[in-house]
Amino acid sequence: MDNKTIADLLDEIADMLSVDETPTSRFEVRAYRTAALTIGTLQEPVEEIYKKGGTKELMELPGVGKTIASHIEELVKTGKLMKYQKLKKKFPIKMAELTSIPGLGAKRAFILYKKLGVKDIATLKTAISKHKISKLEGFGEKSEEVLLKGIEIQQSSKGRMLLGDALPIAEGMIKKIIASGLVKKALVAGSARRMRETVGDLDILVIANNADKVMEFFTKLDNVERVVAKGPTRTAVWLKIGIGCDLRVLEPENFGAAVQYFTGSRDHNIQTRKIAIEKGYKLNEYGLFNKKGKNVGGESEEKIYEMLGLQWMPPEMREARGEVELAQKHKIPKLVEIGDIVGDMHTHTKETDGMNTIDEVAESALKLGYEYFATTNHTKSLGIANGMDESEFERYFKKVDTLNEKLEGRIKILKGAELDILKSGKLDLSNECLKKMDCVVGAVHSSFQMNENEMTERVVRALDSGLIHVLAHPTGRIINERVPYKIDLEKVAEAAERNNVALEINAFPSRLDLNDSNIMLVSKYKIMFSIDTDAHNLDHLKFMRYGVGTARRGWLTKDRILNALPLMKLMKKLAR
Ligand code: DGT
Ligand code: CA
Ligand code: CA
């Protein structure tokens, strides 16, 4: 059973517990949520962890105690979980389906079930169309509008999976295919190679002598649920995580053409095909053919672009947003790379809603080869995350000072906070306290419903305090869950420029905020971007690559990235 399925199940248990009439402690609900977050974002399959080291090894995972570990054991062994099934009898509703609608939480879903018999999206739609919900206590007319909009978002995102869920699975499969010795080359093409934030299906390409054998091996991989279609050189399967995956077996002389074609995007391909025609060639997924029908460049993607007079373009740029014109002029920028990143400006610890101690985070950051990272716990207004007040920060920073001394400069921990920007635009900690910090990451966590003017003014006012270094997740969106709040990003970028504030590219797979098009919108301002993981446990520190992918999709170069600066330069930049 894969991580996502287990995490979703635990989350659903938390949902059901939170609305159950027999009192359960908030602590229990939180325990399930915490475990779901850990497992849902873990890059290694928990099933394998269990098989290697049993429940003991599972309990090493942050937020996984005895109960959850035994649940995982039960799931791996039997494919079922008694606790879940018992609760499910009480709540015969499609909780996951209903709560996947932005604006609908478990509690309200349950009320809708009790009062109106709403069980799933279909029955919810009926209830809305009959205006039954507006009459319910605590709902009101506007809630029908919000729910309808939510259903719309939910339906339009249907079937697209987060890159952070899909890519590790694809890479795991590629690893096994390569290890089988049956292929000469293998790679993931498609939207996953372009690092799009969500992926519709996975496209794997290989070179092999024996297509049958590879396809046979492929269909027997652990992740495969069933075979959807099988041809002489192509096999389509459905993966257990709930996404389709195609395998195409190619000859060496076609491989480059297939890589170019299946990497896409479609619109990029249309442009490159047109250029091929203008130059007297024909370009398709089999090769680059001259007038005589000879394949003159199909073996490598590089060769194809070269023959077309185009500089090679990073896959992240291939969205027909002007990259082909740049490639014609050989002006493709050198984009930021994961290796350029030397720190992380946004991380959490146990003191608030993180899972690990600062010592553990420091150790992991060291292993990643970082020069520095900022520890940025939540501030007091954010009660649900256990936000800290001034004196708690003071005490915490003493601990950080001691640890910094112990580390003897091998890595520098910057003292910071993820500071709530209050509704008024005021800051959640005293100026005096903030001035002592190295890195203040400002963030909006409340009153998302403000209109665009109000929200923009709120954030601009906060940036104008001169005390913020990084503006975290500037639009607040959660992919497939929460729409961005309304905000004028250009005005925010102006304020950021004026106050020397970096805008964040939050690398958390469900955030990726700013996204690629927002980055392009504001990169004309003289501002820097900070690519941060927002890590709540050690595994999350590895999310950096999704942020870098997003930065690359926004065409950013290394010199625009705050946490690509070496420590000395960074400290100068942060000095206020
Ligand atoms: P996805 O799967 O929706 O996340 O996005 P992609 O980009 O992976 O799209 P997919 O899997 O449908 O097809 C893979 C690539 O194949 C796509 O990026 C470009 C190429 N391709 C697919 N259909 C067409 C087409 O009709 N015309 C052209 N020129 N290329 C296509
Ligand atoms: Ca695809
Ligand atoms: Ca495909």
Coordinates of C-alpha atoms and ligand atoms in Angstrom, one line a residue:
M1 CA 0.0 0.0 0.0
D2 CA 1.5 3.3 -1.0
N3 CA 2.1 6.3 1.2
K4 CA -0.6 8.5 -0.3
T5 CA -3.3 5.9 0.2
I6 CA -2.3 5.4 3.8
A7 CA -2.0 9.2 4.5
D8 CA -5.4 9.8 3.0
L9 CA -6.9 7.1 5.1
L10 CA -5.4 8.5 8.3
D11 CA -6.6 12.0 7.3
E12 CA -10.1 10.7 6.8
I13 CA -10.0 9.0 10.3
A14 CA -9.0 12.4 11.7
D15 CA -11.9 14.0 9.9
M16 CA -14.4 11.5 11.2
L17 CA -13.0 11.7 14.7
S18 CA -13.3 15.4 14.7
V19 CA -17.0 15.2 14.1
D20 CA -17.8 12.1 16.1
E21 CA -20.4 12.4 18.8
T22 CA -18.5 10.2 21.3
P23 CA -15.9 12.6 22.6
T24 CA -12.4 12.1 21.4
S25 CA -9.6 14.3 22.5
R26 CA -8.4 16.9 20.1
F27 CA -5.1 15.3 20.8
E28 CA -6.1 12.1 19.1
V29 CA -7.4 14.0 16.0
R30 CA -4.1 15.9 15.9
A31 CA -2.1 12.7 16.2
Y32 CA -3.8 11.3 13.0
R33 CA -3.3 14.5 11.1
T34 CA 0.3 14.7 12.1
A35 CA 1.0 11.1 11.0
A36 CA -0.9 11.7 7.8
L37 CA 1.3 14.7 7.0
T38 CA 4.5 12.8 7.7
I39 CA 3.5 9.8 5.7
G40 CA 2.0 11.7 2.9
T41 CA 5.2 13.7 2.4
L42 CA 7.6 10.9 3.0
Q43 CA 9.8 10.1 0.0
E44 CA 10.4 6.5 1.1
P45 CA 7.5 4.0 1.0
V46 CA 6.4 3.3 4.6
E47 CA 5.5 -0.3 3.5
E48 CA 9.2 -0.8 2.9
I49 CA 10.2 0.8 6.1
Y50 CA 7.8 -1.6 7.9
K51 CA 9.1 -4.6 6.0
K52 CA 12.7 -3.7 6.9
G53 CA 12.3 -2.9 10.5
G54 CA 8.7 -3.6 11.7
T55 CA 6.7 -1.2 13.9
K56 CA 9.8 -0.3 15.8
E57 CA 11.3 1.3 12.7
L58 CA 8.0 3.0 11.9
M59 CA 7.9 4.6 15.3
E60 CA 11.2 6.4 14.4
L61 CA 9.2 8.5 12.0
P62 CA 8.2 11.9 13.3
G63 CA 4.6 11.8 14.6
V64 CA 4.2 8.1 14.4
G65 CA 3.5 6.4 17.7
K66 CA 2.5 3.0 18.8
T67 CA -1.1 3.2 17.6
I68 CA -0.3 4.6 14.2
A69 CA 2.5 2.1 13.7
S70 CA 0.2 -0.8 14.5
H71 CA -2.4 0.7 12.0
I72 CA 0.2 0.7 9.3
E73 CA 1.1 -2.9 10.2
E74 CA -2.5 -3.9 9.9
L75 CA -2.9 -2.1 6.6
V76 CA 0.2 -3.6 5.1
K77 CA -0.7 -7.1 6.3
T78 CA -4.4 -7.1 5.6
G79 CA -5.1 -4.2 3.3
K80 CA -7.7 -3.1 5.8
L81 CA -8.0 -1.1 9.0
M82 CA -10.7 -2.0 11.6
K83 CA -10.7 1.4 13.2
Y84 CA -11.4 3.0 9.8
Q85 CA -14.2 0.6 8.9
K86 CA -15.9 1.0 12.2
L87 CA -15.9 4.8 11.9
K88 CA -17.0 4.5 8.3
K89 CA -20.2 2.6 9.3
K90 CA -21.1 5.7 11.4
F91 CA -20.4 8.0 8.5
P92 CA -21.6 6.4 5.3
I93 CA -20.5 9.5 3.3
K94 CA -17.8 10.0 0.8
M95 CA -15.8 12.1 3.2
A96 CA -12.7 12.4 1.0
E97 CA -14.7 13.4 -2.0
L98 CA -16.7 16.0 -0.1
T99 CA -13.7 17.5 1.8
S100 CA -11.8 17.7 -1.5
I101 CA -14.1 20.6 -2.3
P102 CA -12.4 23.8 -1.4
G103 CA -14.4 25.5 1.3
L104 CA -15.9 22.4 2.8
G105 CA -14.4 20.8 5.9
A106 CA -15.3 17.6 7.7
K107 CA -17.4 19.2 10.3
R108 CA -19.7 20.9 7.9
A109 CA -19.8 17.9 5.6
F110 CA -21.2 15.9 8.6
I111 CA -23.8 18.5 9.4
L112 CA -24.9 18.4 5.7
Y113 CA -25.2 14.6 6.0
K114 CA -27.2 14.7 9.2
K115 CA -29.5 17.5 8.2
L116 CA -29.9 17.0 4.4
G117 CA -28.6 13.5 3.7
V118 CA -25.7 14.8 1.6
K119 CA -23.4 11.9 1.0
D120 CA -21.3 12.9 -2.0
I121 CA -20.9 15.6 -4.6
A122 CA -23.9 14.6 -6.5
T123 CA -26.3 14.9 -3.5
L124 CA -24.5 18.1 -2.5
K125 CA -25.3 19.6 -5.9
T126 CA -28.9 18.7 -5.6
A127 CA -29.1 20.3 -2.1
I128 CA -27.5 23.5 -3.5
S129 CA -29.8 23.7 -6.5
K130 CA -32.8 23.4 -4.1
H131 CA -31.4 26.1 -1.9
K132 CA -31.6 23.9 1.1
I133 CA -28.2 24.8 2.5
S134 CA -28.9 28.6 2.7
K135 CA -31.6 27.8 5.2
L136 CA -29.4 25.8 7.5
E137 CA -28.2 27.4 10.7
G138 CA -24.7 28.7 10.3
F139 CA -24.5 28.4 6.6
G140 CA -26.3 31.3 4.8
E141 CA -26.8 32.3 1.2
K142 CA -23.2 33.0 0.4
S143 CA -22.2 29.5 1.4
E144 CA -24.1 28.0 -1.6
E145 CA -22.1 30.3 -3.9
V146 CA -18.8 29.3 -2.2
L147 CA -19.7 25.6 -2.4
L148 CA -20.6 25.8 -6.1
K149 CA -17.3 27.6 -6.9
G150 CA -15.6 24.9 -4.8
I151 CA -17.2 22.1 -6.8
E152 CA -16.1 23.8 -10.0
I153 CA -12.4 23.9 -8.8
Q154 CA -12.5 20.4 -7.6
Q155 CA -13.9 19.1 -10.9
S156 CA -11.4 21.0 -13.0
S157 CA -8.4 19.7 -11.0
K158 CA -9.8 16.1 -11.1
G159 CA -7.2 13.6 -12.1
R160 CA -4.2 15.8 -11.8
M161 CA -1.8 14.7 -9.2
L162 CA 0.8 16.8 -7.4
L163 CA 4.3 16.6 -8.9
G164 CA 5.6 15.9 -5.4
D165 CA 3.5 12.8 -5.3
A166 CA 4.0 11.6 -8.8
L167 CA 7.7 12.3 -9.5
P168 CA 9.2 10.2 -6.7
I169 CA 7.1 7.2 -7.9
A170 CA 8.2 7.7 -11.5
E171 CA 11.8 7.9 -10.4
G172 CA 11.5 4.8 -8.3
M173 CA 10.2 2.9 -11.3
I174 CA 12.9 4.2 -13.6
K175 CA 15.5 3.1 -11.1
K176 CA 14.1 -0.4 -11.1
I177 CA 13.8 -0.5 -14.9
I178 CA 17.4 0.5 -15.2
A179 CA 18.5 -2.0 -12.6
S180 CA 16.8 -4.8 -14.5
G181 CA 19.5 -4.5 -17.1
L182 CA 16.9 -4.7 -19.9
V183 CA 17.3 -1.1 -21.1
K184 CA 20.1 1.1 -22.3
K185 CA 18.4 4.4 -21.3
A186 CA 15.3 5.4 -19.5
L187 CA 13.7 8.7 -18.5
V188 CA 10.5 10.4 -17.5
A189 CA 9.3 12.8 -20.1
G190 CA 6.0 14.8 -20.2
S191 CA 4.8 17.3 -17.7
A192 CA 6.9 15.6 -14.9
R193 CA 10.1 16.4 -16.8
R194 CA 8.9 20.0 -17.3
M195 CA 8.3 20.1 -13.5
R196 CA 4.7 21.2 -13.9
E197 CA 3.0 21.6 -10.5
T198 CA 0.6 18.8 -11.3
V199 CA 0.8 15.8 -13.6
G200 CA -2.0 14.3 -15.7
D201 CA -0.1 11.1 -16.5
L202 CA 3.5 9.9 -16.5
D203 CA 5.3 9.2 -19.7
I204 CA 8.3 6.9 -19.5
L205 CA 10.6 6.3 -22.4
V206 CA 13.3 3.6 -22.8
I207 CA 15.7 2.2 -25.3
A208 CA 15.7 -1.6 -25.3
N209 CA 16.5 -4.5 -27.6
N210 CA 13.7 -6.7 -26.3
A211 CA 10.5 -4.6 -26.0
D212 CA 8.4 -7.6 -24.8
K213 CA 10.7 -8.3 -21.9
V214 CA 10.8 -4.7 -20.7
M215 CA 7.1 -4.3 -20.9
E216 CA 6.6 -7.5 -19.0
F217 CA 8.9 -6.3 -16.3
F218 CA 7.2 -2.9 -16.3
T219 CA 3.7 -4.3 -15.8
K220 CA 4.9 -6.4 -12.9
L221 CA 6.3 -3.5 -10.9
D222 CA 4.9 -3.0 -7.4
N223 CA 3.3 0.3 -8.2
V224 CA 1.2 -1.1 -11.0
E225 CA -2.5 -1.7 -10.3
R226 CA -3.6 -2.9 -13.7
V227 CA -2.6 -2.9 -17.4
V228 CA -4.8 -0.6 -19.4
A229 CA -3.5 -1.2 -22.9
K230 CA -0.7 -3.2 -24.5
G231 CA 0.8 -2.8 -27.9
P232 CA 4.1 -3.9 -29.6
T233 CA 6.1 -1.0 -28.2
R234 CA 3.8 0.7 -25.8
T235 CA 2.2 -0.3 -22.6
A236 CA -0.2 1.8 -20.6
V237 CA -0.9 1.0 -16.9
W238 CA -2.8 2.5 -14.0
L239 CA -0.7 3.0 -10.9
K240 CA -1.9 2.3 -7.4
I241 CA -1.3 5.9 -6.4
G242 CA -4.1 6.8 -8.9
I243 CA -2.4 8.0 -12.0
G244 CA -1.8 6.6 -15.5
C245 CA 1.7 5.7 -16.7
D246 CA 2.8 5.0 -20.3
L247 CA 5.9 3.1 -21.2
R248 CA 7.3 3.5 -24.7
V249 CA 10.1 1.3 -26.0
L250 CA 12.3 2.9 -28.6
E251 CA 15.2 2.3 -31.0
P252 CA 18.3 4.4 -30.4
E253 CA 17.7 6.3 -33.7
N254 CA 14.3 7.4 -32.5
F255 CA 15.0 8.0 -28.9
G256 CA 15.9 11.7 -29.1
A257 CA 12.9 12.5 -31.2
A258 CA 10.6 10.7 -28.8
V259 CA 12.2 12.5 -25.8
Q260 CA 11.7 15.8 -27.6
Y261 CA 8.1 15.1 -28.6
F262 CA 6.9 13.5 -25.3
T263 CA 8.5 16.1 -23.1
G264 CA 6.3 18.7 -24.9
S265 CA 4.6 20.8 -24.1
R266 CA 2.2 20.4 -26.9
D267 CA 2.4 24.1 -27.8
H268 CA 6.1 24.1 -27.7
N269 CA 6.0 21.1 -30.1
I270 CA 3.8 23.0 -32.5
Q271 CA 6.3 25.8 -32.6
T272 CA 9.3 23.5 -33.1
R273 CA 7.5 21.5 -35.8
K274 CA 6.8 24.7 -37.7
I275 CA 10.4 25.7 -37.6
A276 CA 11.3 22.3 -38.9
I277 CA 9.0 22.7 -41.8
E278 CA 10.4 26.2 -42.6
K279 CA 13.9 24.5 -42.7
G280 CA 12.7 21.8 -45.1
Y281 CA 12.4 19.0 -42.5
K282 CA 9.6 17.0 -41.0
L283 CA 9.7 16.6 -37.2
N284 CA 7.6 14.0 -35.3
E285 CA 8.0 11.6 -32.5
Y286 CA 10.0 9.2 -34.7
G287 CA 12.7 11.6 -35.9
L288 CA 13.8 14.6 -37.8
F289 CA 13.4 13.8 -41.5
N290 CA 14.9 15.5 -44.5
K291 CA 13.2 15.9 -47.9
K292 CA 14.4 12.4 -48.9
G293 CA 12.8 10.9 -45.8
K294 CA 16.1 10.2 -44.1
N295 CA 16.1 10.5 -40.3
V296 CA 18.9 13.1 -39.8
G297 CA 18.6 13.9 -36.0
G298 CA 16.3 11.5 -34.2
E299 CA 18.9 10.0 -31.9
S300 CA 19.2 12.9 -29.5
E301 CA 17.2 15.8 -28.5
E302 CA 20.3 18.1 -28.6
K303 CA 20.9 17.1 -32.2
I304 CA 17.3 17.9 -33.1
Y305 CA 17.4 21.4 -31.7
E306 CA 20.8 22.0 -33.2
M307 CA 19.6 21.0 -36.7
L308 CA 16.7 23.4 -36.2
G309 CA 19.1 26.3 -35.4
L310 CA 17.8 26.3 -31.8
Q311 CA 19.8 26.5 -28.6
W312 CA 18.9 23.6 -26.2
M313 CA 16.1 24.7 -23.9
P314 CA 15.6 23.3 -20.3
P315 CA 12.4 21.3 -20.2
E316 CA 11.0 23.7 -17.6
M317 CA 11.0 26.4 -20.2
R318 CA 9.1 24.5 -22.9
E319 CA 5.7 26.1 -22.5
A320 CA 5.6 28.3 -25.7
R321 CA 6.1 31.4 -23.6
G322 CA 8.8 32.9 -25.9
E323 CA 11.6 30.4 -25.2
V324 CA 11.7 29.3 -28.9
E325 CA 12.4 32.9 -30.0
L326 CA 15.1 33.2 -27.4
A327 CA 16.6 29.9 -28.5
Q328 CA 16.7 31.2 -32.1
K329 CA 18.8 34.1 -30.8
H330 CA 20.9 31.8 -28.6
K331 CA 19.9 33.8 -25.6
I332 CA 18.5 31.1 -23.3
P333 CA 19.4 32.1 -19.8
K334 CA 21.4 29.9 -17.5
L335 CA 18.6 28.9 -15.0
V336 CA 19.2 28.4 -11.3
E337 CA 20.0 24.8 -10.4
I338 CA 19.5 22.8 -7.3
G339 CA 23.3 22.8 -6.7
D340 CA 23.2 26.6 -6.5
I341 CA 21.1 26.5 -3.4
V342 CA 23.1 26.9 -0.2
G343 CA 20.4 27.4 2.4
D344 CA 16.7 27.4 3.3
M345 CA 15.0 30.5 4.8
H346 CA 11.8 28.9 6.1
T347 CA 11.8 25.9 8.4
H348 CA 9.9 24.9 11.5
T349 CA 10.7 23.0 14.7
K350 CA 9.0 21.2 17.6
E351 CA 8.6 24.5 19.4
T352 CA 5.6 25.2 17.1
D353 CA 4.1 22.8 14.6
G354 CA 7.3 21.2 13.3
M355 CA 8.2 17.6 14.2
N356 CA 11.9 17.9 14.9
T357 CA 14.2 19.7 17.2
I358 CA 16.5 22.4 16.0
D359 CA 19.5 20.1 16.5
E360 CA 17.9 17.6 14.1
V361 CA 17.1 20.2 11.5
A362 CA 20.6 21.5 11.7
E363 CA 22.1 18.0 11.2
S364 CA 19.9 17.4 8.2
A365 CA 20.7 20.8 6.7
L366 CA 24.4 20.0 7.1
K367 CA 23.9 16.8 5.3
L368 CA 22.4 18.7 2.4
G369 CA 25.6 20.7 2.2
Y370 CA 24.0 24.0 3.2
E371 CA 25.9 26.9 4.6
Y372 CA 23.0 28.2 6.6
F373 CA 19.3 28.0 7.2
A374 CA 16.7 30.1 9.0
T375 CA 14.6 28.7 11.8
T376 CA 11.2 30.4 11.5
N377 CA 8.6 29.3 13.9
H378 CA 5.1 30.6 13.9
T379 CA 4.1 33.7 16.0
K380 CA 1.5 34.0 18.7
S381 CA -1.6 34.8 16.7
L382 CA -1.4 31.4 15.0
G383 CA -2.9 29.4 17.9
I384 CA -3.5 26.2 16.0
A385 CA 0.2 26.0 15.2
N386 CA 1.2 26.8 18.8
G387 CA 2.7 30.2 17.8
M388 CA 5.3 31.7 20.0
D389 CA 5.3 35.1 21.8
E390 CA 8.3 37.5 22.4
S391 CA 9.6 35.8 25.5
E392 CA 9.3 32.4 24.0
F393 CA 11.4 33.5 21.0
E394 CA 13.9 35.0 23.4
R395 CA 14.3 31.7 25.2
Y396 CA 14.4 29.7 22.0
F397 CA 17.1 31.9 20.5
K398 CA 19.3 31.3 23.5
K399 CA 19.1 27.6 22.6
V400 CA 19.9 28.5 18.9
D401 CA 22.9 30.6 20.1
T402 CA 24.3 27.7 22.0
L403 CA 23.8 25.3 19.1
N404 CA 25.5 27.8 16.7
E405 CA 28.5 27.8 19.0
K406 CA 28.6 24.1 19.1
L407 CA 28.4 23.9 15.3
E408 CA 31.6 26.1 15.1
G409 CA 30.6 27.6 11.8
R410 CA 30.0 24.4 9.9
I411 CA 26.6 25.7 9.3
K412 CA 24.9 28.9 10.5
I413 CA 21.4 28.9 11.9
L414 CA 19.7 32.2 11.3
K415 CA 17.3 33.3 14.0
G416 CA 13.9 34.1 12.5
A417 CA 10.2 33.7 12.6
E418 CA 7.3 33.0 10.3
L419 CA 5.6 36.2 11.3
D420 CA 1.8 36.6 11.0
I421 CA 0.8 39.6 9.1
L422 CA -2.4 40.6 10.9
K423 CA -5.6 41.6 9.3
S424 CA -4.7 45.3 9.7
G425 CA -1.2 44.8 8.2
K426 CA 0.3 45.1 11.7
L427 CA 2.9 42.6 12.7
D428 CA 2.3 39.9 15.3
L429 CA 5.5 40.6 17.3
S430 CA 7.0 43.8 18.8
N431 CA 9.5 45.7 16.6
E432 CA 12.0 45.3 19.3
C433 CA 11.8 41.5 19.2
L434 CA 11.8 41.5 15.3
K435 CA 14.9 43.7 15.1
K436 CA 16.9 41.1 16.9
M437 CA 16.1 38.5 14.2
D438 CA 18.3 37.7 11.2
C439 CA 15.5 36.6 9.0
V440 CA 11.8 37.5 9.3
V441 CA 9.5 35.7 7.0
G442 CA 6.1 37.5 6.8
A443 CA 3.0 35.5 6.1
V444 CA -0.8 35.8 5.8
H445 CA -2.6 33.1 7.6
S446 CA -6.0 34.6 8.3
S447 CA -8.9 36.5 6.8
F448 CA -8.4 35.1 3.3
Q449 CA -11.7 36.5 2.1
M450 CA -10.6 40.2 2.0
N451 CA -11.1 42.0 -1.3
E452 CA -8.1 42.7 -3.5
N453 CA -7.5 46.3 -2.3
E454 CA -7.7 45.4 1.3
M455 CA -5.4 42.4 1.0
T456 CA -2.9 44.3 -1.1
E457 CA -2.8 47.2 1.4
R458 CA -2.5 44.7 4.3
V459 CA 0.6 43.1 2.8
V460 CA 2.1 46.3 1.5
R461 CA 1.7 47.9 4.9
A462 CA 3.5 45.0 6.5
L463 CA 6.4 45.2 4.0
D464 CA 6.7 48.9 4.6
S465 CA 7.5 48.2 8.2
G466 CA 11.0 47.5 6.9
L467 CA 11.2 44.6 9.3
I468 CA 10.4 41.7 6.9
H469 CA 13.0 39.9 4.8
V470 CA 11.0 37.4 3.0
L471 CA 7.3 37.3 2.1
A472 CA 6.1 33.7 2.5
H473 CA 3.7 32.0 0.0
P474 CA 2.5 35.3 -1.4
T475 CA -0.9 34.1 -2.7
G476 CA -1.8 31.5 -0.1
R477 CA -3.1 29.0 -2.5
I478 CA -3.1 25.2 -1.8
I479 CA -3.1 23.3 -5.0
N480 CA -6.5 21.4 -5.5
E481 CA -7.6 22.7 -2.2
R482 CA -7.6 26.5 -1.7
V483 CA -7.8 29.2 -4.3
P484 CA -5.3 32.1 -4.0
Y485 CA -6.5 35.1 -2.1
K486 CA -7.1 38.2 -4.2
I487 CA -3.9 40.3 -4.2
D488 CA -2.2 42.7 -6.6
L489 CA 1.1 41.0 -6.9
E490 CA 2.7 43.9 -8.9
K491 CA 1.9 46.3 -6.1
V492 CA 3.4 43.8 -3.6
A493 CA 6.5 43.5 -5.8
E494 CA 6.9 47.3 -5.8
A495 CA 6.7 47.3 -2.1
A496 CA 9.2 44.4 -1.9
E497 CA 11.6 46.3 -4.2
R498 CA 11.3 49.4 -2.1
N499 CA 11.9 47.5 1.2
N500 CA 14.5 45.0 0.0
V501 CA 12.1 42.0 0.6
A502 CA 12.5 38.8 -1.2
L503 CA 9.4 37.0 -2.5
E504 CA 9.2 33.4 -1.6
I505 CA 8.8 30.5 -3.9
N506 CA 7.5 28.0 -1.4
A507 CA 8.7 24.6 -2.4
F508 CA 6.1 22.6 -0.5
P509 CA 4.5 20.4 -3.3
S510 CA 0.9 21.5 -2.5
R511 CA 1.9 25.2 -2.4
L512 CA 4.5 26.1 -5.0
D513 CA 3.7 29.7 -4.3
L514 CA 4.7 31.9 -6.1
N515 CA 3.9 29.8 -9.2
D516 CA 5.6 30.0 -12.6
S517 CA 3.3 32.6 -14.1
N518 CA 3.4 34.8 -11.0
I519 CA 7.2 34.7 -11.0
M520 CA 7.1 35.9 -14.6
L521 CA 4.7 38.7 -13.7
V522 CA 6.9 40.1 -10.9
S523 CA 10.4 39.3 -12.1
K524 CA 10.7 42.6 -13.9
Y525 CA 10.9 44.3 -10.5
K526 CA 14.4 44.5 -8.9
I527 CA 13.6 41.9 -6.3
M528 CA 15.1 38.6 -5.2
F529 CA 13.3 35.3 -4.7
S530 CA 13.7 33.0 -1.8
I531 CA 13.2 29.3 -2.5
D532 CA 12.1 27.7 0.8
T533 CA 10.8 24.3 1.8
D534 CA 8.6 25.4 4.7
A535 CA 9.8 22.1 6.2
H536 CA 7.8 20.8 9.1
N537 CA 9.9 17.6 9.3
L538 CA 13.3 16.5 8.1
D539 CA 12.0 14.8 5.0
H540 CA 10.4 18.1 3.9
L541 CA 13.9 19.6 3.5
K542 CA 14.1 17.6 0.3
F543 CA 11.3 19.5 -1.3
M544 CA 13.8 22.1 -2.4
R545 CA 13.9 20.7 -5.9
Y546 CA 10.2 21.4 -6.5
G547 CA 10.8 25.0 -5.7
V548 CA 13.8 25.1 -7.9
G549 CA 11.8 23.5 -10.7
T550 CA 9.2 26.2 -10.2
A551 CA 11.8 29.0 -10.3
R552 CA 13.2 27.5 -13.5
R553 CA 9.6 27.5 -15.0
G554 CA 9.6 31.2 -14.2
W555 CA 13.0 31.5 -16.0
L556 CA 14.9 32.7 -12.9
T557 CA 18.7 32.7 -12.9
K558 CA 21.0 32.1 -9.9
D559 CA 21.6 35.8 -9.2
R560 CA 17.9 36.3 -8.4
I561 CA 17.8 33.7 -5.7
L562 CA 18.4 34.9 -2.1
N563 CA 19.4 31.5 -0.8
A564 CA 21.9 31.0 -3.5
L565 CA 24.0 33.8 -1.9
P566 CA 27.0 32.7 0.1
L567 CA 26.6 33.4 3.8
M568 CA 28.6 36.7 3.9
K569 CA 26.7 38.2 1.1
L570 CA 23.4 37.0 2.5
M571 CA 24.1 38.6 5.8
K572 CA 24.8 41.9 4.0
K573 CA 21.5 41.6 2.1
L574 CA 19.6 40.9 5.3
A575 CA 21.1 43.7 7.3
R576 CA 18.6 46.3 8.2
Ligands
DGT1 P1 -0.1 15.9 -18.5 O1 0.1 14.5 -18.8 O2 -1.5 16.4 -18.8 O3 0.4 16.4 -17.2 O4 0.8 16.8 -19.6 P2 1.9 16.2 -20.6 O5 2.6 17.4 -21.2 O6 2.7 15.2 -20.1 O7 0.9 15.7 -21.8 P3 0.6 14.3 -22.4 O8 1.0 13.2 -21.4 O9 -0.8 14.3 -22.9 O10 1.6 14.1 -23.6 C1 3.0 14.1 -23.5 C2 3.6 15.1 -24.5 O11 3.3 14.6 -25.8 C3 3.0 16.5 -24.5 O12 3.6 17.3 -23.6 C4 3.4 16.9 -25.9 C5 3.2 15.6 -26.7 N1 1.9 15.6 -27.3 C6 0.8 15.0 -26.9 N2 -0.3 15.2 -27.7 C7 0.2 16.1 -28.7 C8 -0.4 16.7 -29.8 O13 -1.6 16.5 -30.1 N3 0.4 17.5 -30.6 C9 1.7 17.7 -30.3 N4 2.4 18.5 -31.1 N5 2.3 17.1 -29.2 C10 1.5 16.3 -28.4
CA2 CA 1.9 13.2 -19.3
CA3 CA 0.8 10.7 -21.7

